[in-house]
Short mmCIF file of C-alpha atoms in Angstrom, two decimals:
data_model
loop_
_atom_site.label_atom_id
_atom_site.label_comp_id
_atom_site.label_asym_id
_atom_site.label_seq_id
_atom_site.Cartn_x
_atom_site.Cartn_y
_atom_site.Cartn_z
CA MET A 1 -12.69 15.58 -24.56
CA THR A 2 -10.79 15.55 -21.37
CA ASP A 3 -7.92 17.67 -20.03
CA VAL A 4 -6.00 14.76 -18.62
CA PHE A 5 -6.36 10.95 -19.53
CA ILE A 6 -4.61 8.73 -16.89
CA ILE A 7 -3.64 5.14 -17.83
CA GLY A 8 -3.55 3.01 -14.65
CA GLY A 9 -5.66 2.55 -11.52
CA GLY A 10 -3.03 1.86 -8.95
CA ILE A 11 -2.20 4.35 -6.17
CA ASN A 12 -0.16 6.68 -8.41
CA GLY A 13 -2.97 6.93 -10.98
CA CYS A 14 -5.81 7.56 -8.62
CA GLY A 15 -3.76 9.99 -6.50
CA ILE A 16 -2.98 12.02 -9.66
CA ALA A 17 -6.56 11.76 -10.66
CA ARG A 18 -7.82 13.03 -7.32
CA ASP A 19 -5.35 15.98 -7.14
CA ALA A 20 -5.95 17.01 -10.89
CA ALA A 21 -9.79 16.91 -10.42
CA GLY A 22 -9.66 18.91 -7.30
CA ARG A 23 -7.72 21.72 -9.12
CA GLY A 24 -10.47 21.99 -11.70
CA LEU A 25 -9.06 19.82 -14.51
CA SER A 26 -11.31 17.39 -16.34
CA VAL A 27 -10.00 13.88 -15.75
CA THR A 28 -10.59 10.56 -17.22
CA LEU A 29 -8.90 7.35 -15.79
CA ALA A 30 -8.78 3.81 -17.29
CA GLU A 31 -7.68 0.86 -15.55
CA MET A 32 -7.65 -2.46 -17.34
CA ASN A 33 -8.53 -4.70 -14.48
CA ASP A 34 -9.94 -3.71 -11.06
CA LEU A 35 -8.54 -0.82 -8.98
CA ALA A 36 -5.38 -1.71 -7.10
CA SER A 37 -5.46 -5.23 -8.77
CA ALA A 38 -1.67 -5.35 -9.08
CA THR A 39 1.09 -3.69 -7.10
CA SER A 40 -1.04 -1.47 -4.92
CA SER A 41 -2.87 -4.29 -3.26
CA ALA A 42 0.22 -6.47 -2.63
CA SER A 43 2.27 -4.31 -0.51
CA THR A 44 3.49 -4.91 3.11
CA LYS A 45 0.57 -2.43 4.16
CA LEU A 46 2.86 0.05 5.71
CA PHE A 47 3.19 3.82 5.63
CA HIS A 48 6.81 4.00 6.41
CA GLY A 49 9.85 6.21 5.96
CA GLY A 50 12.00 3.25 5.05
CA LEU A 51 14.50 2.91 7.78
CA ARG A 52 16.92 0.87 5.81
CA TYR A 53 16.92 3.43 2.86
CA LEU A 54 19.13 5.55 5.19
CA GLU A 55 21.97 3.16 4.55
CA TYR A 56 21.66 4.06 0.88
CA PHE A 57 21.71 7.80 1.69
CA GLU A 58 18.21 8.28 0.32
CA VAL A 59 17.61 11.02 2.84
CA ARG A 60 15.38 13.07 0.77
CA LEU A 61 13.07 10.12 0.05
CA VAL A 62 13.09 9.19 3.83
CA ARG A 63 12.48 12.75 5.02
CA GLU A 64 9.40 13.10 2.50
CA ALA A 65 7.93 9.67 3.58
CA LEU A 66 8.38 10.63 7.34
CA LYS A 67 6.54 13.98 6.87
CA GLU A 68 3.77 12.25 4.83
CA ARG A 69 3.07 9.56 7.61
CA GLU A 70 1.40 12.05 9.88
CA THR A 71 -0.17 14.18 6.98
CA LEU A 72 -1.89 10.94 5.80
CA LEU A 73 -2.79 9.75 9.26
CA ARG A 74 -4.95 12.90 9.74
CA ALA A 75 -6.64 12.38 6.23
CA MET A 76 -7.55 8.60 6.72
CA PRO A 77 -7.57 7.58 10.39
CA HIS A 78 -9.99 4.74 9.48
CA ILE A 79 -7.62 2.89 7.20
CA SER A 80 -4.35 4.07 8.62
CA TRP A 81 -3.11 3.99 12.15
CA PRO A 82 0.26 4.05 14.14
CA LYS A 83 2.12 1.06 14.92
CA ARG A 84 5.20 0.37 17.04
CA PHE A 85 7.98 -1.84 15.66
CA VAL A 86 10.43 -3.91 17.71
CA LEU A 87 13.84 -4.36 16.32
CA PRO A 88 15.68 -6.89 18.46
CA TYR A 89 19.46 -6.25 18.51
CA HIS A 90 22.39 -8.89 18.53
CA LYS A 91 26.02 -8.30 17.96
CA ASP A 92 26.11 -10.16 14.56
CA MET A 93 23.73 -7.97 12.79
CA ARG A 94 25.29 -7.33 9.37
CA PHE A 95 24.74 -5.01 6.49
CA GLU A 96 23.27 -6.44 3.25
CA GLY A 97 25.90 -6.55 0.54
CA GLU A 98 27.81 -3.31 -0.33
CA THR A 99 25.52 -0.57 0.77
CA PRO A 100 27.11 2.96 0.72
CA ILE A 101 27.24 3.17 4.50
CA SER A 102 28.85 -0.28 4.85
CA ARG A 103 31.51 0.75 2.32
CA MET A 104 32.21 3.92 4.25
CA LEU A 105 32.54 1.97 7.63
CA SER A 106 34.79 -0.69 6.15
CA VAL A 107 37.24 2.06 5.58
CA ILE A 108 36.92 3.69 8.75
CA MET A 109 36.40 0.77 10.95
CA PRO A 110 37.73 -2.36 8.96
CA TRP A 111 37.63 -4.49 12.09
CA MET A 112 33.77 -4.48 11.95
CA LYS A 113 33.84 -6.91 9.04
CA GLY A 114 30.40 -5.71 7.75
CA ARG A 115 28.63 -5.81 11.06
CA ARG A 116 25.98 -3.18 11.90
CA PRO A 117 27.19 -1.77 15.27
CA ALA A 118 24.51 -0.79 17.94
CA TRP A 119 25.54 2.91 17.87
CA LEU A 120 24.82 3.12 14.18
CA ILE A 121 21.43 1.53 14.53
CA ARG A 122 20.72 4.02 17.39
CA PHE A 123 21.97 6.95 15.38
CA GLY A 124 19.77 5.77 12.39
CA LEU A 125 16.64 5.64 14.54
CA PHE A 126 17.66 9.17 16.04
CA LEU A 127 17.40 10.38 12.40
CA TYR A 128 14.27 8.47 11.62
CA ASP A 129 12.67 10.19 14.69
CA ASN A 130 13.70 13.60 13.79
CA LEU A 131 13.87 13.98 9.98
CA GLY A 132 9.99 14.16 9.55
CA GLY A 133 9.22 16.49 12.49
CA ARG A 134 6.96 14.13 14.39
CA LYS A 135 3.93 15.56 16.24
CA ILE A 136 1.67 12.48 16.75
CA LEU A 137 3.95 9.47 16.82
CA PRO A 138 6.17 8.62 19.79
CA GLY A 139 9.92 8.32 19.41
CA THR A 140 12.36 5.32 19.72
CA ASN A 141 12.97 3.65 23.25
CA THR A 142 15.01 0.79 24.31
CA VAL A 143 13.21 -2.30 25.35
CA ASP A 144 14.27 -5.07 27.81
CA LEU A 145 13.17 -8.32 26.07
CA LYS A 146 13.69 -10.28 29.33
CA THR A 147 10.84 -8.38 30.96
CA ASP A 148 8.61 -6.84 28.30
CA VAL A 149 5.80 -8.72 26.68
CA VAL A 150 7.17 -8.35 23.16
CA GLY A 151 10.16 -10.59 24.20
CA GLN A 152 7.91 -13.65 25.11
CA ALA A 153 7.61 -14.76 21.51
CA LEU A 154 11.35 -14.40 20.78
CA GLN A 155 14.30 -16.71 21.37
CA LYS A 156 15.86 -16.16 24.75
CA ARG A 157 19.25 -15.18 23.17
CA PHE A 158 17.80 -11.83 22.48
CA SER A 159 17.81 -9.38 25.47
CA LYS A 160 17.47 -5.92 24.04
CA ALA A 161 15.48 -4.22 21.34
CA TYR A 162 14.84 -0.93 19.97
CA GLU A 163 11.08 0.23 19.56
CA TYR A 164 10.02 2.96 17.02
CA SER A 165 7.14 4.05 15.24
CA ASP A 166 5.66 3.71 11.75
CA CYS A 167 2.15 3.34 10.37
CA TRP A 168 -0.21 0.81 8.86
CA ILE A 169 -2.23 1.40 5.76
CA GLU A 170 -5.04 -0.55 4.03
CA ASP A 171 -3.42 -0.31 0.73
CA SER A 172 -6.13 -1.21 -1.73
CA ARG A 173 -8.81 0.72 0.17
CA LEU A 174 -6.37 3.77 -0.12
CA VAL A 175 -6.58 3.37 -3.86
CA VAL A 176 -10.50 3.04 -4.03
CA LEU A 177 -10.86 6.04 -1.74
CA ASN A 178 -8.75 8.25 -3.81
CA ALA A 179 -10.66 7.06 -6.83
CA ARG A 180 -14.13 7.83 -5.11
CA ASP A 181 -12.91 11.26 -4.09
CA ALA A 182 -11.57 11.92 -7.62
CA GLN A 183 -14.98 10.98 -9.12
CA ALA A 184 -16.82 13.14 -6.40
CA ARG A 185 -14.78 16.03 -7.90
CA GLY A 186 -15.75 15.40 -11.46
CA ALA A 187 -13.21 12.55 -12.57
CA ASN A 188 -14.46 9.76 -14.91
CA ILE A 189 -13.15 6.54 -13.36
CA MET A 190 -13.31 3.51 -16.03
CA THR A 191 -12.48 0.18 -14.59
CA ARG A 192 -12.03 -2.97 -16.58
CA THR A 193 -11.23 -0.67 -19.54
CA LYS A 194 -8.09 -1.28 -21.53
CA VAL A 195 -6.25 1.35 -23.60
CA THR A 196 -5.44 -0.35 -26.81
CA SER A 197 -3.85 2.67 -28.55
CA ALA A 198 -2.87 6.40 -27.88
CA LYS A 199 -1.44 8.57 -30.57
CA ARG A 200 -1.00 12.28 -31.20
CA VAL A 201 -3.51 13.69 -33.63
CA ASP A 202 -3.78 17.36 -34.26
CA GLY A 203 -2.22 18.46 -30.99
CA LEU A 204 -4.28 16.12 -28.89
CA TRP A 205 -4.00 12.40 -27.59
CA GLN A 206 -6.39 10.15 -29.49
CA VAL A 207 -6.95 7.40 -26.88
CA ASP A 208 -8.73 4.18 -28.01
CA THR A 209 -10.27 1.96 -25.23
CA VAL A 210 -12.10 -1.35 -25.04
CA ASP A 211 -14.46 -2.50 -22.20
CA GLN A 212 -13.07 -5.70 -20.92
CA ASN A 213 -16.50 -7.03 -19.97
CA THR A 214 -18.54 -6.12 -22.96
CA GLY A 215 -15.97 -5.59 -25.80
CA ALA A 216 -17.39 -2.09 -26.46
CA THR A 217 -14.87 0.44 -27.72
CA GLN A 218 -14.53 4.10 -27.15
CA THR A 219 -12.16 6.98 -28.44
CA ILE A 220 -11.49 9.85 -26.12
CA PHE A 221 -9.42 12.87 -27.00
CA ALA A 222 -7.16 14.45 -24.24
CA ARG A 223 -4.91 17.35 -23.98
CA LEU A 224 -2.39 15.50 -21.90
CA LEU A 225 -1.62 11.80 -21.15
CA VAL A 226 -0.46 10.34 -17.90
CA ASN A 227 1.21 7.08 -18.12
CA ALA A 228 0.74 5.51 -14.46
CA GLY A 229 0.91 1.95 -15.71
CA GLY A 230 3.03 0.65 -12.88
CA PRO A 231 4.74 -2.63 -13.94
CA TRP A 232 3.39 -1.82 -17.41
CA VAL A 233 4.68 1.69 -17.63
CA LYS A 234 7.34 1.02 -20.21
CA LYS A 235 4.93 -1.13 -22.30
CA VAL A 236 2.49 1.71 -22.34
CA LEU A 237 5.25 4.15 -23.35
CA GLN A 238 6.63 2.06 -26.09
CA ASP A 239 3.89 -0.23 -27.38
CA THR A 240 0.81 1.87 -26.81
CA ALA A 241 1.81 5.36 -27.07
CA HIS A 242 4.58 4.65 -29.36
CA VAL A 243 7.04 7.17 -27.58
CA GLN A 244 10.74 6.32 -27.59
CA SER A 245 12.55 6.61 -24.25
CA ASN A 246 15.71 5.50 -22.53
CA GLU A 247 13.93 5.49 -19.18
CA GLY A 248 12.84 2.11 -17.74
CA VAL A 249 11.75 0.21 -14.71
CA ARG A 250 13.05 -2.68 -12.85
CA LEU A 251 10.40 -5.12 -11.83
CA VAL A 252 10.97 -6.59 -8.44
CA ARG A 253 8.80 -9.11 -6.92
CA GLY A 254 8.02 -8.93 -3.19
CA SER A 255 6.31 -11.99 -1.68
CA HIS A 256 4.46 -12.39 1.67
CA ILE A 257 3.21 -15.21 3.78
CA VAL A 258 0.19 -14.94 6.14
CA THR A 259 0.34 -17.43 9.17
CA ARG A 260 -1.86 -18.19 12.09
CA LYS A 261 -1.27 -15.77 14.88
CA LEU A 262 2.23 -15.97 16.09
CA PHE A 263 2.08 -13.67 19.23
CA ASP A 264 -0.45 -11.90 21.52
CA HIS A 265 0.34 -8.32 21.37
CA ASP A 266 -0.25 -5.47 18.72
CA LYS A 267 3.31 -4.60 18.01
CA CYS A 268 5.30 -5.47 15.09
CA TYR A 269 8.80 -6.98 14.65
CA PHE A 270 11.61 -5.79 12.41
CA PHE A 271 13.94 -8.58 11.87
CA GLN A 272 17.33 -8.74 10.15
CA GLY A 273 18.57 -12.03 8.70
CA GLU A 274 22.04 -13.65 8.35
CA ASP A 275 22.22 -12.25 4.70
CA GLY A 276 21.65 -8.85 5.97
CA ARG A 277 18.17 -8.52 4.51
CA ILE A 278 15.25 -7.38 6.64
CA ILE A 279 11.60 -8.58 7.03
CA PHE A 280 8.62 -7.54 9.12
CA ALA A 281 6.37 -9.82 11.24
CA ILE A 282 2.98 -7.89 11.71
CA PRO A 283 -0.21 -8.46 13.51
CA TYR A 284 -2.70 -8.95 10.63
CA GLU A 285 -6.56 -8.97 10.61
CA ASN A 286 -6.75 -9.71 14.34
CA ASP A 287 -6.09 -13.39 14.14
CA PHE A 288 -3.17 -13.72 11.84
CA THR A 289 0.63 -12.55 11.32
CA LEU A 290 1.84 -11.17 8.13
CA ILE A 291 5.54 -11.84 7.25
CA GLY A 292 7.61 -10.30 4.38
CA THR A 293 8.88 -9.29 2.05
CA THR A 294 11.37 -10.84 -0.32
CA ASP A 295 13.20 -8.99 -3.20
CA ALA A 296 13.47 -10.77 -6.50
CA ASP A 297 13.75 -9.62 -10.13
CA HIS A 298 10.63 -10.23 -12.11
CA THR A 299 11.04 -10.16 -15.94
CA ASP A 300 7.59 -9.96 -17.32
CA PRO A 301 4.66 -7.75 -15.98
CA ASN A 302 2.06 -9.98 -17.64
CA GLU A 303 3.35 -12.89 -15.61
CA LYS A 304 1.18 -13.09 -12.37
CA PRO A 305 3.45 -12.89 -9.39
CA THR A 306 3.21 -15.61 -6.77
CA CYS A 307 4.93 -16.50 -3.67
CA THR A 308 7.07 -19.43 -4.66
CA ASP A 309 7.75 -22.43 -2.40
CA ALA A 310 11.36 -21.33 -2.11
CA GLU A 311 10.32 -17.75 -1.02
CA ALA A 312 7.85 -19.12 1.44
CA ASP A 313 10.54 -21.53 2.84
CA TYR A 314 12.89 -18.57 3.13
CA LEU A 315 10.43 -16.37 5.12
CA CYS A 316 9.64 -19.28 7.43
CA LYS A 317 13.36 -19.88 8.04
CA PHE A 318 14.15 -16.13 8.39
CA ALA A 319 11.36 -15.79 10.94
CA SER A 320 12.41 -18.88 12.74
CA GLN A 321 15.80 -17.37 13.51
CA TYR A 322 13.89 -15.06 15.94
CA PHE A 323 10.74 -16.67 17.19
CA GLU A 324 11.02 -19.22 20.01
CA LYS A 325 8.60 -21.51 18.08
CA PRO A 326 9.81 -22.26 14.64
CA VAL A 327 7.57 -21.05 11.75
CA THR A 328 6.67 -23.77 9.31
CA ARG A 329 4.74 -24.13 6.03
CA ASP A 330 1.84 -25.74 8.08
CA ASP A 331 1.49 -22.33 9.74
CA ILE A 332 0.81 -20.43 6.50
CA VAL A 333 -2.83 -19.83 5.56
CA TRP A 334 -2.36 -17.46 2.63
CA THR A 335 0.44 -16.16 0.46
CA TYR A 336 0.45 -13.26 -1.84
CA ALA A 337 3.04 -11.37 -4.12
CA GLY A 338 3.20 -8.09 -6.02
CA VAL A 339 5.67 -6.59 -8.52
CA ARG A 340 7.14 -3.21 -7.65
CA PRO A 341 8.09 -1.18 -10.59
CA LEU A 342 11.05 0.52 -9.43
CA TYR A 343 12.88 3.17 -11.41
CA ASP A 344 15.87 1.37 -13.23
CA ASP A 345 18.89 3.11 -11.78
CA GLY A 346 21.33 0.39 -12.71
CA ALA A 347 21.73 -0.90 -9.15
CA THR A 348 23.55 -4.21 -8.63
CA SER A 349 20.57 -5.92 -6.74
CA ALA A 350 16.90 -5.71 -6.50
CA THR A 351 17.23 -4.70 -2.86
CA ALA A 352 19.63 -1.81 -3.67
CA ALA A 353 17.36 -0.27 -6.50
CA THR A 354 15.98 2.93 -5.55
CA ARG A 355 12.50 3.42 -4.04
CA ASP A 356 12.34 7.02 -5.21
CA TYR A 357 10.17 8.12 -8.01
CA VAL A 358 10.96 9.81 -11.37
CA LEU A 359 8.51 11.84 -13.51
CA LYS A 360 9.42 12.45 -16.98
CA ILE A 361 7.52 14.77 -19.47
CA ASP A 362 7.55 14.29 -23.18
CA ASP A 363 5.90 16.97 -25.08
CA ALA A 364 7.01 16.75 -28.61
CA ASP A 365 7.73 20.49 -28.71
CA GLY A 366 4.84 21.46 -26.65
CA VAL A 367 2.20 19.31 -28.47
CA ALA A 368 0.13 16.63 -26.69
CA PRO A 369 2.47 16.10 -23.59
CA ILE A 370 2.66 12.69 -21.92
CA LEU A 371 3.84 12.38 -18.22
CA ASN A 372 5.54 9.03 -17.34
CA VAL A 373 5.52 7.91 -13.76
CA PHE A 374 8.39 5.61 -12.88
CA GLY A 375 8.84 3.98 -9.33
CA GLY A 376 7.59 5.41 -6.13
CA LYS A 377 6.24 3.93 -2.95
CA ILE A 378 2.82 3.99 -1.40
CA THR A 379 3.87 6.28 1.49
CA THR A 380 4.76 9.19 -0.92
CA TYR A 381 1.81 8.69 -3.38
CA ARG A 382 0.29 12.04 -2.38
CA LYS A 383 3.63 13.95 -2.77
CA LEU A 384 4.12 12.21 -6.03
CA ALA A 385 0.88 13.38 -7.27
CA GLU A 386 1.65 17.05 -6.22
CA HIS A 387 4.93 16.86 -8.09
CA ALA A 388 3.15 15.35 -11.14
CA LEU A 389 0.63 18.37 -11.00
CA GLU A 390 3.66 20.66 -10.85
CA LYS A 391 4.67 19.23 -14.34
CA ILE A 392 1.20 19.19 -15.72
CA THR A 393 -0.34 22.56 -14.65
CA PRO A 394 1.91 24.68 -16.99
CA TYR A 395 0.07 23.18 -19.94
CA PHE A 396 -3.34 24.44 -18.61
CA GLU A 397 -4.71 27.86 -17.70
CA ASN A 398 -6.45 28.79 -14.48
CA THR A 399 -5.63 25.73 -12.39
CA SER A 400 -5.70 26.00 -8.67
CA ASP A 401 -2.78 25.26 -6.08
CA GLY A 402 -2.05 22.09 -4.37
CA TRP A 403 -4.86 21.20 -1.87
CA THR A 404 -4.73 17.60 -0.81
CA ALA A 405 -2.61 18.02 2.36
CA GLY A 406 -4.83 17.33 5.40
CA VAL A 407 -8.01 16.97 3.34
CA ALA A 408 -9.91 13.93 4.47
CA LEU A 409 -10.54 10.95 2.14
CA PRO A 410 -14.10 9.65 2.17
CA GLY A 411 -14.95 8.34 5.70
CA GLY A 412 -11.93 9.91 7.18
CA ASP A 413 -13.53 13.14 8.52
CA PHE A 414 -12.87 12.38 12.32
CA PRO A 415 -9.78 12.79 14.64
CA VAL A 416 -6.85 10.54 14.53
CA ASP A 417 -7.66 9.30 17.96
CA GLY A 418 -11.37 8.91 17.22
CA VAL A 419 -11.60 5.26 16.07
CA ASP A 420 -12.79 3.81 19.41
CA THR A 421 -15.41 6.35 19.90
CA LEU A 422 -16.82 5.76 16.42
CA ILE A 423 -16.82 1.98 17.20
CA ALA A 424 -18.65 2.52 20.44
CA ASN A 425 -21.16 4.87 18.88
CA LEU A 426 -21.82 2.53 15.97
CA LYS A 427 -22.54 -0.38 18.53
CA ARG A 428 -24.94 1.86 20.48
CA ASP A 429 -26.81 2.79 17.37
CA TYR A 430 -26.88 -0.77 15.96
CA ASP A 431 -26.97 -3.01 18.95
CA PHE A 432 -27.01 -6.25 16.69
CA LEU A 433 -23.39 -5.61 15.86
CA ASP A 434 -20.70 -7.53 17.85
CA ASP A 435 -17.14 -6.16 18.50
CA PHE A 436 -15.55 -7.64 15.36
CA TRP A 437 -18.30 -6.54 12.96
CA ALA A 438 -18.39 -2.93 14.41
CA ARG A 439 -14.60 -2.59 14.43
CA ARG A 440 -14.37 -3.99 11.04
CA LEU A 441 -16.84 -1.54 9.53
CA ILE A 442 -15.37 1.30 11.07
CA LYS A 443 -11.83 0.48 10.04
CA ALA A 444 -12.94 0.06 6.40
CA TYR A 445 -15.44 2.80 5.96
CA GLY A 446 -14.97 5.26 8.90
CA THR A 447 -18.00 7.72 9.13
CA ASP A 448 -19.55 6.03 6.13
CA ALA A 449 -20.17 2.95 8.08
CA ALA A 450 -23.46 4.35 9.51
CA GLN A 451 -24.55 5.36 6.10
CA ILE A 452 -24.16 1.81 4.91
CA LEU A 453 -26.19 0.44 7.82
CA GLY A 454 -28.82 3.14 7.35
CA ASP A 455 -32.12 2.36 9.11
CA ALA A 456 -31.49 -1.32 9.87
CA LYS A 457 -32.75 -2.62 13.23
CA SER A 458 -31.24 -6.04 12.94
CA GLY A 459 -28.95 -8.16 10.92
CA ASP A 460 -31.94 -9.39 8.81
CA ASP A 461 -32.49 -5.91 7.57
CA LEU A 462 -29.20 -5.88 5.77
CA GLY A 463 -30.28 -8.56 3.43
CA ASP A 464 -28.37 -11.82 2.43
CA ALA A 465 -25.57 -12.97 4.66
CA PHE A 466 -22.50 -14.36 2.74
CA GLY A 467 -20.19 -15.08 5.73
CA ALA A 468 -17.86 -13.30 7.84
CA THR A 469 -20.25 -10.43 8.50
CA LEU A 470 -20.64 -9.59 4.87
CA THR A 471 -24.10 -8.72 3.86
CA ALA A 472 -26.12 -7.71 0.81
CA ARG A 473 -26.25 -4.03 2.08
CA GLU A 474 -22.40 -3.82 2.31
CA ILE A 475 -21.93 -5.53 -1.11
CA SER A 476 -24.44 -3.15 -2.77
CA TRP A 477 -22.41 -0.16 -1.33
CA LEU A 478 -19.20 -1.74 -2.66
CA MET A 479 -20.76 -2.32 -6.14
CA ASP A 480 -22.54 1.22 -6.24
CA LYS A 481 -19.81 3.31 -4.84
CA GLU A 482 -16.45 1.49 -4.82
CA TYR A 483 -16.26 -0.15 -8.26
CA ALA A 484 -16.42 -3.70 -7.10
CA GLN A 485 -17.67 -6.17 -9.60
CA THR A 486 -16.67 -9.58 -8.51
CA ALA A 487 -16.23 -11.48 -5.23
CA GLU A 488 -12.44 -11.32 -5.56
CA ASP A 489 -12.70 -7.48 -5.57
CA VAL A 490 -14.59 -7.64 -2.37
CA VAL A 491 -12.84 -10.44 -0.39
CA TRP A 492 -9.28 -9.81 -1.35
CA ARG A 493 -9.02 -6.11 -2.20
CA ARG A 494 -11.95 -4.10 -0.52
CA SER A 495 -11.50 -6.36 2.45
CA ARG A 496 -9.27 -9.30 3.38
CA LEU A 497 -12.35 -11.34 4.46
CA GLY A 498 -11.24 -14.15 2.16
CA LEU A 499 -9.20 -15.32 5.04
CA ARG A 500 -12.35 -16.11 6.91
CA MET A 501 -14.61 -17.25 4.21
CA SER A 502 -14.95 -20.76 2.66
CA ALA A 503 -14.70 -21.39 -1.06
CA ASP A 504 -18.40 -22.17 -1.17
CA GLU A 505 -19.23 -18.80 0.57
CA ILE A 506 -16.94 -16.88 -1.91
CA SER A 507 -18.58 -18.67 -4.92
CA ASN A 508 -22.17 -17.82 -3.55
CA LEU A 509 -21.10 -14.30 -3.05
CA ASN A 510 -19.78 -14.07 -6.67
CA THR A 511 -22.89 -15.67 -8.16
CA TRP A 512 -24.90 -13.12 -6.30
CA MET A 513 -22.96 -10.20 -7.53
CA GLN A 514 -22.99 -11.41 -11.17
CA SER A 515 -26.83 -11.88 -11.01
CA GLY A 516 -27.33 -8.27 -10.79
CA ALA A 517 -29.08 -8.47 -7.55
CA ASN A 518 -29.27 -5.41 -5.31
CA ALA A 519 -29.76 -6.57 -1.76
CA ASN A 520 -32.90 -8.52 -2.63
CA GLY A 521 -34.17 -5.64 -4.58
CA ASP A 522 -35.41 -3.68 -1.53
CA ILE A 523 -32.42 -2.21 0.08
CA THR A 524 -31.12 1.24 -1.06
CA ILE A 525 -28.03 3.05 -0.14
CA ALA A 526 -28.26 6.67 0.68
CA SER A 527 -26.37 9.05 -1.71
#
């Protein structure tokens, strides 16, 4: 018996599991694949307020997201950090389609013919700076692209830009760390476990599951069910739980390309295309550039999203409108795509669909309630979880109040500006680490990095080396504490070291993991 059974191991499911477990509820979570195996590992990797959402008057969502940036920075400074974004300005910048603000300006200033005036952009950035009550992040300033280093990679026709703040996030690690913390607080996290049926029986939910690896079945009874199925939320609602609802999701595919490094600074670019859409170009994994995203409707959640040739060409062409050196398909080293399950608000286009979340309770006259989670964005996952618990806790007695604001995730118990100190200390204590290796470990594991390395005096003490600084000691940690079962889990979700490893290295890693080896049998990880 469990108080709350959660279907879905993405950021919303794991965030709700952590919050609920921390309030004293018994929690079980089932994810049919790996944690963050769908939407939550395929984002643009940003904690951001959503500057363009202001044009849709989504002020509540933007304010909440802006406030969350700094709350989350303090809780996870190893996997999230501030970034500066450069928005080059030109006089022909246009709105995308019929946004509410563009319709309003077409009445007030019809001679603008859909263009975004400089004063409007600057006003939007003023709101962006002040809606969330910044304390850590610097505000907006104007940049002379003729003299500033950020202008060197851009076409000479751009002379002015606005520079503002947002934040980076290691999205799939965020999910895993929420799951780890939920488990540490008593939750039962079951990966590779599919829910085959959920039905109301004698005032409870009877949830039937199957282990995707072994085929073993299990039945668990729960007082309340949470449907955090992401792209599958409606299928879970209708086909698994057999609950009728008019609520739905709009599946929107966002595709990204990763290229060789396109510029030599650590700032990001915010580009607007001739069609009014926007993309980002972001420094990625030290030696690469991430460009995205597209917005395209996606009909079937079971169809694996991929970046199509047409989308890759679109992103290359889009970025080439800004960069001095054109971006071509030959520059691409990797692509990925994810499906965002947006709440279906009837918007005319995928881009215009709301990024806000909607939480709906169906309690069948107070018996065996189900909470359905529609939409949302990674930046507001913690607030979504808080609001979910506001709907859940009335069904239980003696639950505690909200607690997650400012509480560190595993490895994040150090100051926001303490990353460089941690790296220096790790290199001092483990002098066999080079700069790349030490920085990678700290930015993945924070204060847990030293626990992983333990008493090692050399790289050989860490067991088999699989390439790109991955060793048996680290893989054992990922398998024992972070739910990893395959090489794909490790090199494309727990890290992005797949960009640096050969196919043979990844295959050897997978063979080692499937063999049941544990760091040559003689390496242990401290509890």
